[in-house]
PDB file of C-alpha atoms in Angstrom:
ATOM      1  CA  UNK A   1      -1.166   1.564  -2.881  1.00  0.00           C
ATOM      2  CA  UNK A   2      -2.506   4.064  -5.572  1.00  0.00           C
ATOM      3  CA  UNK A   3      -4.221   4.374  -8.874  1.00  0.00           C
ATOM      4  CA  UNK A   4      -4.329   0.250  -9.938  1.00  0.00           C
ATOM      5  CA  UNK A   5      -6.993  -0.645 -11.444  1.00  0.00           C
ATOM      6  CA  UNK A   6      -7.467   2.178 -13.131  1.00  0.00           C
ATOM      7  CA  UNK A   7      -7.323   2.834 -16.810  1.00  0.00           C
ATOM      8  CA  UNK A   8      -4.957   5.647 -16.218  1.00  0.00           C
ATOM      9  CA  UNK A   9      -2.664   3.687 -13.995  1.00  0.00           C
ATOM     10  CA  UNK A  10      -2.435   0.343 -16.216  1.00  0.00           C
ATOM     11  CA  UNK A  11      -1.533   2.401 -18.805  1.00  0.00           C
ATOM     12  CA  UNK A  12       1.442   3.639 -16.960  1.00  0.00           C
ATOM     13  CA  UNK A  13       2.142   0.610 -15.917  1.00  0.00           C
ATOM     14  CA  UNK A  14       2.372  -1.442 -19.024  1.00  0.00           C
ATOM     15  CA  UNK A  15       4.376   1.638 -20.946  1.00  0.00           C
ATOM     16  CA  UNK A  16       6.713   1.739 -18.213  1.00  0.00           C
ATOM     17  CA  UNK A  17       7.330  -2.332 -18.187  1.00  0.00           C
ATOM     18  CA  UNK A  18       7.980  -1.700 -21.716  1.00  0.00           C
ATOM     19  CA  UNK A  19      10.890   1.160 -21.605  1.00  0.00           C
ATOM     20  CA  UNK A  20      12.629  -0.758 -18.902  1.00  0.00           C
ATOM     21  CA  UNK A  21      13.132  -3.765 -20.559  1.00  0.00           C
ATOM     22  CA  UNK A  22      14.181  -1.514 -23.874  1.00  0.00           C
ATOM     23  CA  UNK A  23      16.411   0.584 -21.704  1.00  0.00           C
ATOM     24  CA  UNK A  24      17.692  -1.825 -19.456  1.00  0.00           C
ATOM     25  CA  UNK A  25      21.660   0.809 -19.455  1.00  0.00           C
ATOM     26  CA  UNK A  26      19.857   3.050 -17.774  1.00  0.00           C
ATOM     27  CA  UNK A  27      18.212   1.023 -14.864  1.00  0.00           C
ATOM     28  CA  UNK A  28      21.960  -0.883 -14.196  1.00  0.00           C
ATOM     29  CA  UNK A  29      21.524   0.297 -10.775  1.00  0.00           C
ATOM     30  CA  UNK A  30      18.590  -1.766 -10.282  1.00  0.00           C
ATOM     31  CA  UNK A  31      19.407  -5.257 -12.107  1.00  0.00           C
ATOM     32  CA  UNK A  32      22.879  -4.893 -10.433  1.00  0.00           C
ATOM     33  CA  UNK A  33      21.211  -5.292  -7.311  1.00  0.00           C
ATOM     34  CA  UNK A  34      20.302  -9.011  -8.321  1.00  0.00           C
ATOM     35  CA  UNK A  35      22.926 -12.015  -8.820  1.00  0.00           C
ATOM     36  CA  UNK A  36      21.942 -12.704 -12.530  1.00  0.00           C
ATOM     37  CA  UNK A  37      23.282 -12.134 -16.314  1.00  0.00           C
ATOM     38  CA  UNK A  38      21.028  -8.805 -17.480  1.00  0.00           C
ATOM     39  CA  UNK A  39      20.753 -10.284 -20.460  1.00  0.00           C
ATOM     40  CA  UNK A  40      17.925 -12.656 -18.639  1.00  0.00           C
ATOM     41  CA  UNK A  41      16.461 -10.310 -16.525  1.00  0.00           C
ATOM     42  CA  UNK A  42      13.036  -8.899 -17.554  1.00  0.00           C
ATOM     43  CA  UNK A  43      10.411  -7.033 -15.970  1.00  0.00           C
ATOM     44  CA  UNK A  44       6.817  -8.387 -15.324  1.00  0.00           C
ATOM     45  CA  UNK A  45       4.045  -6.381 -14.866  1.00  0.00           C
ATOM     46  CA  UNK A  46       1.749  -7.867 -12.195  1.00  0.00           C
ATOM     47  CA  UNK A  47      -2.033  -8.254 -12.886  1.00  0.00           C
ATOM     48  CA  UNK A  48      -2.647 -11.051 -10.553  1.00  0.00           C
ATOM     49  CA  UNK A  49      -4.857 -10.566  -7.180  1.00  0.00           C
ATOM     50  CA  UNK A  50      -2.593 -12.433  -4.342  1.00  0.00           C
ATOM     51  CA  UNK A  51      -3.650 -13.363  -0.749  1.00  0.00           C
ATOM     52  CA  UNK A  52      -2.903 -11.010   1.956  1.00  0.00           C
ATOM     53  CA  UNK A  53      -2.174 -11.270   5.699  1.00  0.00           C
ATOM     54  CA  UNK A  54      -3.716  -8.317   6.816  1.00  0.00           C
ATOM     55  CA  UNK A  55      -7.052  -8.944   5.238  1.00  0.00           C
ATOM     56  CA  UNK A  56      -6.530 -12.874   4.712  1.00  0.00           C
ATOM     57  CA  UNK A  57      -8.169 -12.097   1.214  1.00  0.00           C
ATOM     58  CA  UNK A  58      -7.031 -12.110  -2.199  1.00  0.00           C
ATOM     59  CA  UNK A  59      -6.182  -8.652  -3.005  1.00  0.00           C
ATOM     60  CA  UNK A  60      -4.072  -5.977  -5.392  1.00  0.00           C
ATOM     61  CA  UNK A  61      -0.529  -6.095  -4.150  1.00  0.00           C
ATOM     62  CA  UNK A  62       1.894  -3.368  -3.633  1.00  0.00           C
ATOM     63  CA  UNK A  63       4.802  -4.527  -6.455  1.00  0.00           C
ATOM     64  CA  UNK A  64       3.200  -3.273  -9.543  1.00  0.00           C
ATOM     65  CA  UNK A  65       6.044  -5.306 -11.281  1.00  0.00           C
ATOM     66  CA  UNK A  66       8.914  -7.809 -10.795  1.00  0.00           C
ATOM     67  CA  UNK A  67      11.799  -9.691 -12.395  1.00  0.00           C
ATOM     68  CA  UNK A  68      11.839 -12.582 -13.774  1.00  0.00           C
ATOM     69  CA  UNK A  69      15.290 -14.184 -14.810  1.00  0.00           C
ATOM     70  CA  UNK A  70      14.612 -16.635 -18.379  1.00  0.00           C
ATOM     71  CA  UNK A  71      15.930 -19.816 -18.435  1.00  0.00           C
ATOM     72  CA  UNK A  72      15.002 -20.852 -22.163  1.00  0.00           C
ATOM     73  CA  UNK A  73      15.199 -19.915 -25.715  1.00  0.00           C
ATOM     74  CA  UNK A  74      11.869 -19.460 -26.239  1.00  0.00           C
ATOM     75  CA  UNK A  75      10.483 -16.829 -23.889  1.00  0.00           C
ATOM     76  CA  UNK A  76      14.152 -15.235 -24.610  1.00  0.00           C
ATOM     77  CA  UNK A  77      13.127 -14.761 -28.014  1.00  0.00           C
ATOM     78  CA  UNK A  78       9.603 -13.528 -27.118  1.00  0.00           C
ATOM     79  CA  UNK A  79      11.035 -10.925 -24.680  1.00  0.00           C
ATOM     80  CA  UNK A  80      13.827  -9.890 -26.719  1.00  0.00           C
ATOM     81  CA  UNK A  81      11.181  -9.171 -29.657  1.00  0.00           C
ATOM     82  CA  UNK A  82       8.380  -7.750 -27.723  1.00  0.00           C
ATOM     83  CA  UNK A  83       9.948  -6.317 -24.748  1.00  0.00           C
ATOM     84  CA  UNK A  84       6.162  -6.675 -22.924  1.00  0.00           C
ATOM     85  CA  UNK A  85       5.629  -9.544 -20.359  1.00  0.00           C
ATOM     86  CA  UNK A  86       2.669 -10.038 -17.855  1.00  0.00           C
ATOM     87  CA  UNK A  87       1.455 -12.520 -15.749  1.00  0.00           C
ATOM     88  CA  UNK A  88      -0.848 -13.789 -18.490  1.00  0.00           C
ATOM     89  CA  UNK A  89       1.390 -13.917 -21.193  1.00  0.00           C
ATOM     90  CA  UNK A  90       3.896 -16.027 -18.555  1.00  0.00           C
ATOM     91  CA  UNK A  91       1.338 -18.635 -18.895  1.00  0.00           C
ATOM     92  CA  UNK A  92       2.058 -19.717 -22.043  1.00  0.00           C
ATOM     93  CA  UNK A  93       6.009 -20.367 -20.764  1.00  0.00           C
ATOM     94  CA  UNK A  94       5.384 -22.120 -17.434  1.00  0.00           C
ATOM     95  CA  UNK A  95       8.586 -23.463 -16.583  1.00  0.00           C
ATOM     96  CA  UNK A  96      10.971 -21.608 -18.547  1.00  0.00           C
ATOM     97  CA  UNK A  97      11.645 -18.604 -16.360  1.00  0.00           C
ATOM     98  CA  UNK A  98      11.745 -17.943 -12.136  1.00  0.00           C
ATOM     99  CA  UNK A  99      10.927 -15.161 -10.334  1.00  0.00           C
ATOM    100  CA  UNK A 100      13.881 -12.905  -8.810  1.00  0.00           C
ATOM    101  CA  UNK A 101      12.609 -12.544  -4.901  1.00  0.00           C
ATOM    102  CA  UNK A 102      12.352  -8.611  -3.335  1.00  0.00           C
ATOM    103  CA  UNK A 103      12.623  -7.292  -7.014  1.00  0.00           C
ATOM    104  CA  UNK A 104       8.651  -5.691  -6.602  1.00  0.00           C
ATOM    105  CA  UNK A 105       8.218  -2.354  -7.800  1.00  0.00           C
ATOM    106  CA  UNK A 106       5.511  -0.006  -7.426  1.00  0.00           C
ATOM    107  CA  UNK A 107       4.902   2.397 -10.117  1.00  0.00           C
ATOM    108  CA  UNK A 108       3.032   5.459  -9.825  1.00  0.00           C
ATOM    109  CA  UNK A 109       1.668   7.610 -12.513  1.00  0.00           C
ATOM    110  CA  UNK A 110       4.181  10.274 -13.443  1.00  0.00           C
ATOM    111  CA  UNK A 111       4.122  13.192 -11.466  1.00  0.00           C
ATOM    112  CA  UNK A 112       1.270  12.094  -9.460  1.00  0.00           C
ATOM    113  CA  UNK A 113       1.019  12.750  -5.527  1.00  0.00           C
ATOM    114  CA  UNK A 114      -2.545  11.931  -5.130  1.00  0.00           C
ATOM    115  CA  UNK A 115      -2.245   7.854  -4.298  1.00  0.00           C
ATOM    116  CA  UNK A 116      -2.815   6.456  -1.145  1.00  0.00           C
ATOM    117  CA  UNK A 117       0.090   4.666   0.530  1.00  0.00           C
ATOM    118  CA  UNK A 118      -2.516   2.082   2.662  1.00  0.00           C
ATOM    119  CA  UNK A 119      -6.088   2.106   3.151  1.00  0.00           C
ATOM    120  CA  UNK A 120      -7.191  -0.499   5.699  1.00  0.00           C
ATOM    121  CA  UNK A 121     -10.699  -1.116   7.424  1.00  0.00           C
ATOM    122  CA  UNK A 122     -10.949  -2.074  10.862  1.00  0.00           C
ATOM    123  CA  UNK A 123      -9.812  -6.091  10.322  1.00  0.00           C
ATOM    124  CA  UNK A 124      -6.660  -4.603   8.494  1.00  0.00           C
ATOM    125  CA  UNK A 125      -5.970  -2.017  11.168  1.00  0.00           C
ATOM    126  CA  UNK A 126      -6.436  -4.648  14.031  1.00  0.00           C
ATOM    127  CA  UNK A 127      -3.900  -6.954  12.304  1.00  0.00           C
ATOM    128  CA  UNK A 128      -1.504  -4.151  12.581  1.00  0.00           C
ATOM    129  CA  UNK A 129      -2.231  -1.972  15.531  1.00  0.00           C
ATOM    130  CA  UNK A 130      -3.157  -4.567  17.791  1.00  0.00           C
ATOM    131  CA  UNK A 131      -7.067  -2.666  18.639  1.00  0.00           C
ATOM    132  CA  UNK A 132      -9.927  -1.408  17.023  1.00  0.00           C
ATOM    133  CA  UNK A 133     -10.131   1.561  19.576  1.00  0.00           C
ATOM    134  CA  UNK A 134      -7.535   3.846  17.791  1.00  0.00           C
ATOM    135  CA  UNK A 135      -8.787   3.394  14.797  1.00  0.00           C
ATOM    136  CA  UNK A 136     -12.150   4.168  15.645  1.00  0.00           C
ATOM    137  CA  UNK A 137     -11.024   7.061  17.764  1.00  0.00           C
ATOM    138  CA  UNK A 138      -9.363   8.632  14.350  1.00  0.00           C
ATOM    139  CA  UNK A 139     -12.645   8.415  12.755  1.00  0.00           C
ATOM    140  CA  UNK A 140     -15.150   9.869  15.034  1.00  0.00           C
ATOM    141  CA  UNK A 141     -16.934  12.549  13.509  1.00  0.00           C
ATOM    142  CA  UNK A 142     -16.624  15.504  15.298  1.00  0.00           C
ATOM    143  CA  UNK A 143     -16.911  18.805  13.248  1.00  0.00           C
ATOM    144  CA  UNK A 144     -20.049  19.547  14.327  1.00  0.00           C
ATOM    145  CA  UNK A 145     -22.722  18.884  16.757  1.00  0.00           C
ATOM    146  CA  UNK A 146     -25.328  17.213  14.545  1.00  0.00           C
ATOM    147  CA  UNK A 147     -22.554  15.065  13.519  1.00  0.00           C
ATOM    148  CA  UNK A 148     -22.112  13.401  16.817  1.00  0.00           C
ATOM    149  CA  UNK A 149     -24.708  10.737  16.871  1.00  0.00           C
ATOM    150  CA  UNK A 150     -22.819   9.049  13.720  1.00  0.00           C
ATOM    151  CA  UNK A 151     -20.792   8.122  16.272  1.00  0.00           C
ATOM    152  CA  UNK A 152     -22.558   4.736  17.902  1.00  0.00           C
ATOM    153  CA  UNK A 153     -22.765   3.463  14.532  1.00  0.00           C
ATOM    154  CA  UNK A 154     -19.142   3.800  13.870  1.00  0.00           C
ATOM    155  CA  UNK A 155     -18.189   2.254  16.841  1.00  0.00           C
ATOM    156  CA  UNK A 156     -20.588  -0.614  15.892  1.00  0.00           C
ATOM    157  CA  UNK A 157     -18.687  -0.596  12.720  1.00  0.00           C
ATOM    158  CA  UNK A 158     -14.811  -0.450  14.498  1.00  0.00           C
ATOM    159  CA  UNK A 159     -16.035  -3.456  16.712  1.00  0.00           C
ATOM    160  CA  UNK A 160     -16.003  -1.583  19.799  1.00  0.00           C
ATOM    161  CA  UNK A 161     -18.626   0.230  22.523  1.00  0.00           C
ATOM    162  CA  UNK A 162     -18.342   3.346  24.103  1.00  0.00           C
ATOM    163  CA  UNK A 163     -17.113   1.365  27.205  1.00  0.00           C
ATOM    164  CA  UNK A 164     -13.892  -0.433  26.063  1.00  0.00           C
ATOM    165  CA  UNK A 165     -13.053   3.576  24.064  1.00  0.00           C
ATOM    166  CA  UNK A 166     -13.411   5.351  27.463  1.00  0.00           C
ATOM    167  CA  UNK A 167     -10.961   2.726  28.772  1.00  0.00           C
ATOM    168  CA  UNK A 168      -8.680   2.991  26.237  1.00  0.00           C
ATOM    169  CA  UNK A 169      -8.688   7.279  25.941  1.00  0.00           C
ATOM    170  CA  UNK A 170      -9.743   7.808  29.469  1.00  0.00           C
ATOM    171  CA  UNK A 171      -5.850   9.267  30.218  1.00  0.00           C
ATOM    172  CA  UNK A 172      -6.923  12.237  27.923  1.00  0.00           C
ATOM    173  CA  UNK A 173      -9.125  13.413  30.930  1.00  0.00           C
ATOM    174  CA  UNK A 174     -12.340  12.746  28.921  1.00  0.00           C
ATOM    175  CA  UNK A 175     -15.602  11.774  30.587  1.00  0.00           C
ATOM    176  CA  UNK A 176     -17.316   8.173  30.589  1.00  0.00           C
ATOM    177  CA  UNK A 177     -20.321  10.354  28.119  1.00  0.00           C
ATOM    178  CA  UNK A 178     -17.643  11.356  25.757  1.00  0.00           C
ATOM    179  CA  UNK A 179     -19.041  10.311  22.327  1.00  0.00           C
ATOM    180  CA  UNK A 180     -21.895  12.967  23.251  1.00  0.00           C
ATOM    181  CA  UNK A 181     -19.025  15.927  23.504  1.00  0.00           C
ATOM    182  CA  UNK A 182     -17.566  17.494  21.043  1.00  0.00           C
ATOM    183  CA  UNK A 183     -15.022  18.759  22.466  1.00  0.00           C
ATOM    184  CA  UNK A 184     -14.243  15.330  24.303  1.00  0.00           C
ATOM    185  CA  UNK A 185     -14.252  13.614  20.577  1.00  0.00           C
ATOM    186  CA  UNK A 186     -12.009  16.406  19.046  1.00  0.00           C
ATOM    187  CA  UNK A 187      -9.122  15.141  22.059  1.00  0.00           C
ATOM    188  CA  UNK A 188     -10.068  12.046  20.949  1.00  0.00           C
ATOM    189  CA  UNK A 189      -9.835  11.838  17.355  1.00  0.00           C
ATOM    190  CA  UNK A 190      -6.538  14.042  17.384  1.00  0.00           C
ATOM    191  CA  UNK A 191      -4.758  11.946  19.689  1.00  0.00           C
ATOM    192  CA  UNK A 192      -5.550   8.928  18.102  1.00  0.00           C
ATOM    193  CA  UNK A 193      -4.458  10.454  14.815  1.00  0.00           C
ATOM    194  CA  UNK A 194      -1.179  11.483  16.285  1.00  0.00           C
ATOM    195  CA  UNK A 195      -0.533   8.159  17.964  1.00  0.00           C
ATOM    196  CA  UNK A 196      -1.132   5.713  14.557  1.00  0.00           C
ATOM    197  CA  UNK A 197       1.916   8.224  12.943  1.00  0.00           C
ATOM    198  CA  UNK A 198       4.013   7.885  16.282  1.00  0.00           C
ATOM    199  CA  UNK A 199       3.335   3.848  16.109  1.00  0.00           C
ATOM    200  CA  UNK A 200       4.257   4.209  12.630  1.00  0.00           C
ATOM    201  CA  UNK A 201       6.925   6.425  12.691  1.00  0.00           C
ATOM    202  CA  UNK A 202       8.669   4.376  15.560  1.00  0.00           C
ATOM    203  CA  UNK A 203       8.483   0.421  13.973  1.00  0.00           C
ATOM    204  CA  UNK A 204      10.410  -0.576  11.209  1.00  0.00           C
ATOM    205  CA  UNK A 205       8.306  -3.612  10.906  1.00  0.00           C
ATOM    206  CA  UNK A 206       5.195  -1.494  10.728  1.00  0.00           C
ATOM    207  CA  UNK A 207       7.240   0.469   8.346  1.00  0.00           C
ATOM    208  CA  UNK A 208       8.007  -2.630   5.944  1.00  0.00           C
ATOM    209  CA  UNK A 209       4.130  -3.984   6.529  1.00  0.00           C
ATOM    210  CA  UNK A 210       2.393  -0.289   5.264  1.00  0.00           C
ATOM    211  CA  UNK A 211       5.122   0.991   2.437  1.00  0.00           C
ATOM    212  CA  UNK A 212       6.528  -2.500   1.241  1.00  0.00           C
ATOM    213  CA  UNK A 213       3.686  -5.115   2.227  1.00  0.00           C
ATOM    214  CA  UNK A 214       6.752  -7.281   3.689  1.00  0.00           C
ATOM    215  CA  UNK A 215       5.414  -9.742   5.875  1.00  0.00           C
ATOM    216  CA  UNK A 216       1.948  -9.087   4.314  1.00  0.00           C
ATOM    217  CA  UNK A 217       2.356 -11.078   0.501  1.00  0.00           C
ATOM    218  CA  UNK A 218       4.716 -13.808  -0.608  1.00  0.00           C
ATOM    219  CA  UNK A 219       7.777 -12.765  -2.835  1.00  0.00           C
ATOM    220  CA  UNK A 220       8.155 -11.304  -5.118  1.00  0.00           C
ATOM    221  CA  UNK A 221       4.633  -8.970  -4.624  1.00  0.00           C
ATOM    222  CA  UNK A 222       5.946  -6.732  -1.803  1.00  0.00           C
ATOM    223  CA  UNK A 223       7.568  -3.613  -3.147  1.00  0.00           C
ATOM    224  CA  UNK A 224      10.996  -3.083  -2.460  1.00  0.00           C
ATOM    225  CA  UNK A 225      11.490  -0.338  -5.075  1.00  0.00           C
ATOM    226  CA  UNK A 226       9.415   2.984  -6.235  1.00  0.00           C
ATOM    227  CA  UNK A 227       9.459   3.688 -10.145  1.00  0.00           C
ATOM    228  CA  UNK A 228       7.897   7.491 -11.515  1.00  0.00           C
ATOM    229  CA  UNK A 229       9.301   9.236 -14.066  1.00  0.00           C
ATOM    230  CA  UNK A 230      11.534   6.610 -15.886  1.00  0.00           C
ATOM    231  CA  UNK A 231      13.612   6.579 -12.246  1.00  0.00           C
ATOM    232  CA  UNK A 232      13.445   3.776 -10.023  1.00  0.00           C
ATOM    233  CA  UNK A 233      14.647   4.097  -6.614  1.00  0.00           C
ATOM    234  CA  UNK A 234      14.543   2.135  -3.488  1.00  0.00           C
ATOM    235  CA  UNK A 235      11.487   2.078  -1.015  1.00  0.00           C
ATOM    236  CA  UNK A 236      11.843   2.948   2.190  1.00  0.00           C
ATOM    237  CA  UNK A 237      10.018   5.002   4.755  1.00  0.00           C
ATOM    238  CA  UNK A 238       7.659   7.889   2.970  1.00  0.00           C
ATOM    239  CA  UNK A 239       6.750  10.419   4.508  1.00  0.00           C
ATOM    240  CA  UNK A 240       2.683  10.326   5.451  1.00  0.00           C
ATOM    241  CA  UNK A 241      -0.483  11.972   7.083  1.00  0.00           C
ATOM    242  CA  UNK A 242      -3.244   9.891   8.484  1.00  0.00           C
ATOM    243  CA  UNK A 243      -6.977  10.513   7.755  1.00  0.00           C
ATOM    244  CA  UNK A 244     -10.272   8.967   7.151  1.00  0.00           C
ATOM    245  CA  UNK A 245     -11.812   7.542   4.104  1.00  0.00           C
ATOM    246  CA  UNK A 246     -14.547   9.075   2.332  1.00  0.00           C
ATOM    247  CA  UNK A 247     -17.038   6.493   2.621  1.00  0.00           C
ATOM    248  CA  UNK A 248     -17.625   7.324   6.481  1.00  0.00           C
ATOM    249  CA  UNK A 249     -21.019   8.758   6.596  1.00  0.00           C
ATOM    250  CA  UNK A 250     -22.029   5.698   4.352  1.00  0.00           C
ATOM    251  CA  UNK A 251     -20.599   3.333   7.245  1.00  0.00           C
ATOM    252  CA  UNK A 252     -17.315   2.214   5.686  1.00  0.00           C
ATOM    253  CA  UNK A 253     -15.038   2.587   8.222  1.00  0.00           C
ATOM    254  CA  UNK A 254     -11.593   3.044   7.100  1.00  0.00           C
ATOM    255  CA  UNK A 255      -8.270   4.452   7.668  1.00  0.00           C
ATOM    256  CA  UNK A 256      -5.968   6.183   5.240  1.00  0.00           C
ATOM    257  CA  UNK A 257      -2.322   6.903   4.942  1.00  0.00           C
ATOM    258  CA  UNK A 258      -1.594   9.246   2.267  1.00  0.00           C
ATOM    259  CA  UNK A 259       1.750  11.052   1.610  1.00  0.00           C
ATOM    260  CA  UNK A 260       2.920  14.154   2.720  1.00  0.00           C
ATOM    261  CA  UNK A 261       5.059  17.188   0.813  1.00  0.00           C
ATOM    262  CA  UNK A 262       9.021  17.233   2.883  1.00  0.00           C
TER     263      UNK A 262
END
């Protein structure tokens, strides 16, 4: 999800894996949630790439952080005096710590509503959708006439043809020539924009796959908790509009959830 990467956004990160483990009192919420002393308990800032199983690739992952619980002196006493830890500096103390499983967090910049909760090309949305035709039916460009012949390229690009999409959408009363009709793509696109929410909005597992990356990265780098503003709080379903990337008229096809004011 959102703003990694970024200067802005390890920045946040690494000050906020700093106050935590300076003011654990006022996360006891959190580390109570875990069956270990507090006093070993740290937070770990994640700037590993790990391998996904949407995109079978090696890739940013949604925890922005994690626990570790220490097991020796000496990365106690490193901790303790520093109160930073990343994946790098863990290097140097192989062996003296282990990872707490579903402790991932995912920090956002404070304040900030502008991230993106998933962005997935068409081998991602396939993986969790089951077809390319949705997705491709959510991108068609449709605003205007001229824009219409855009449209056999991106289906090239969503691995489909106009035959297997009139298959698929024919139930919205659209004709066999419908990438040529504007108003055929319009019933189109919003449908299939309506039904990825619905799909969403009706699977837990989808749910836990988009907003967590369960299922998607090996513990601990799925996100079970949210941190802004100094306030961590649990992860669970957040509230989202679908739309298209911006690299579409440059033929990257993708699709992007983004979230949405109550």
């Amino acid at each position: 999800m959102a703003n990694r990467g970024t200067k802005e956004g390890d920045i946040q990160e690494i000050n906020d894996v700093k106050y935590i483990n300076s003011h654990k009192e006022e996360f006891l919420e959190y580390f109570d949630k875990f069956n270990s002393d507090i006093k070993n308990l740290w937070m770990v800032r994640v700037c590993t790439n790990q391998f996904s199983t949407l995109t079978n690739k090696i890739v940013k992952t949604r925890a922005d952080a994690f626990l570790i619980s220490v097991k020796c002196v000496g990365l106690q006493e490193y901790v303790s005096l520093n109160k930073y830890l990343d994946e790098e500096i863990l290097k140097q103390f192989l062996g003296q710590y282990d990872k707490v499983l579903k402790s991932g967090v995912s920090i956002k910049l404070d304040d900030s509503k502008k991230y993106q909760i998933l962005k997935c090309g068409p081998s991602s949305f396939v993986s969790l959708f089951g077809n390319y035709e949705l997705g491709a039916g959510a991108s068609l460009f449709c605003m205007r006439e001229e824009e219409l012949i855009k449209n056999n390229n991106l289906l090239t690009g969503w691995n489909t043809s106009t035959e297997k999409m009139y298959k698929y959408f024919s139930a919205l009363g659209i004709s066999q020539k419908f990438i040529k009709n504007k108003q055929d793509c319009e019933k189109v696109k919003t449908f299939a924009l309506q039904e990825i929410k619905r799909l969403v909005d009706s699977s837990k597992i989808l749910q836990q796959k988009i907003f967590n990356g369960i299922g998607v990265y090996e513990e601990p780098y799925s996100a079970y908790y949210f941190l802004q503003n100094n306030k961590i709080e649990e992860l669970n379903y957040i509230n989202f509009s679908v739309t298209t990337g911006s690299g579409r008229s440059h033929g990257d096809y993708t699709i992007v959830l983004k979230p949405k004011g109550k």
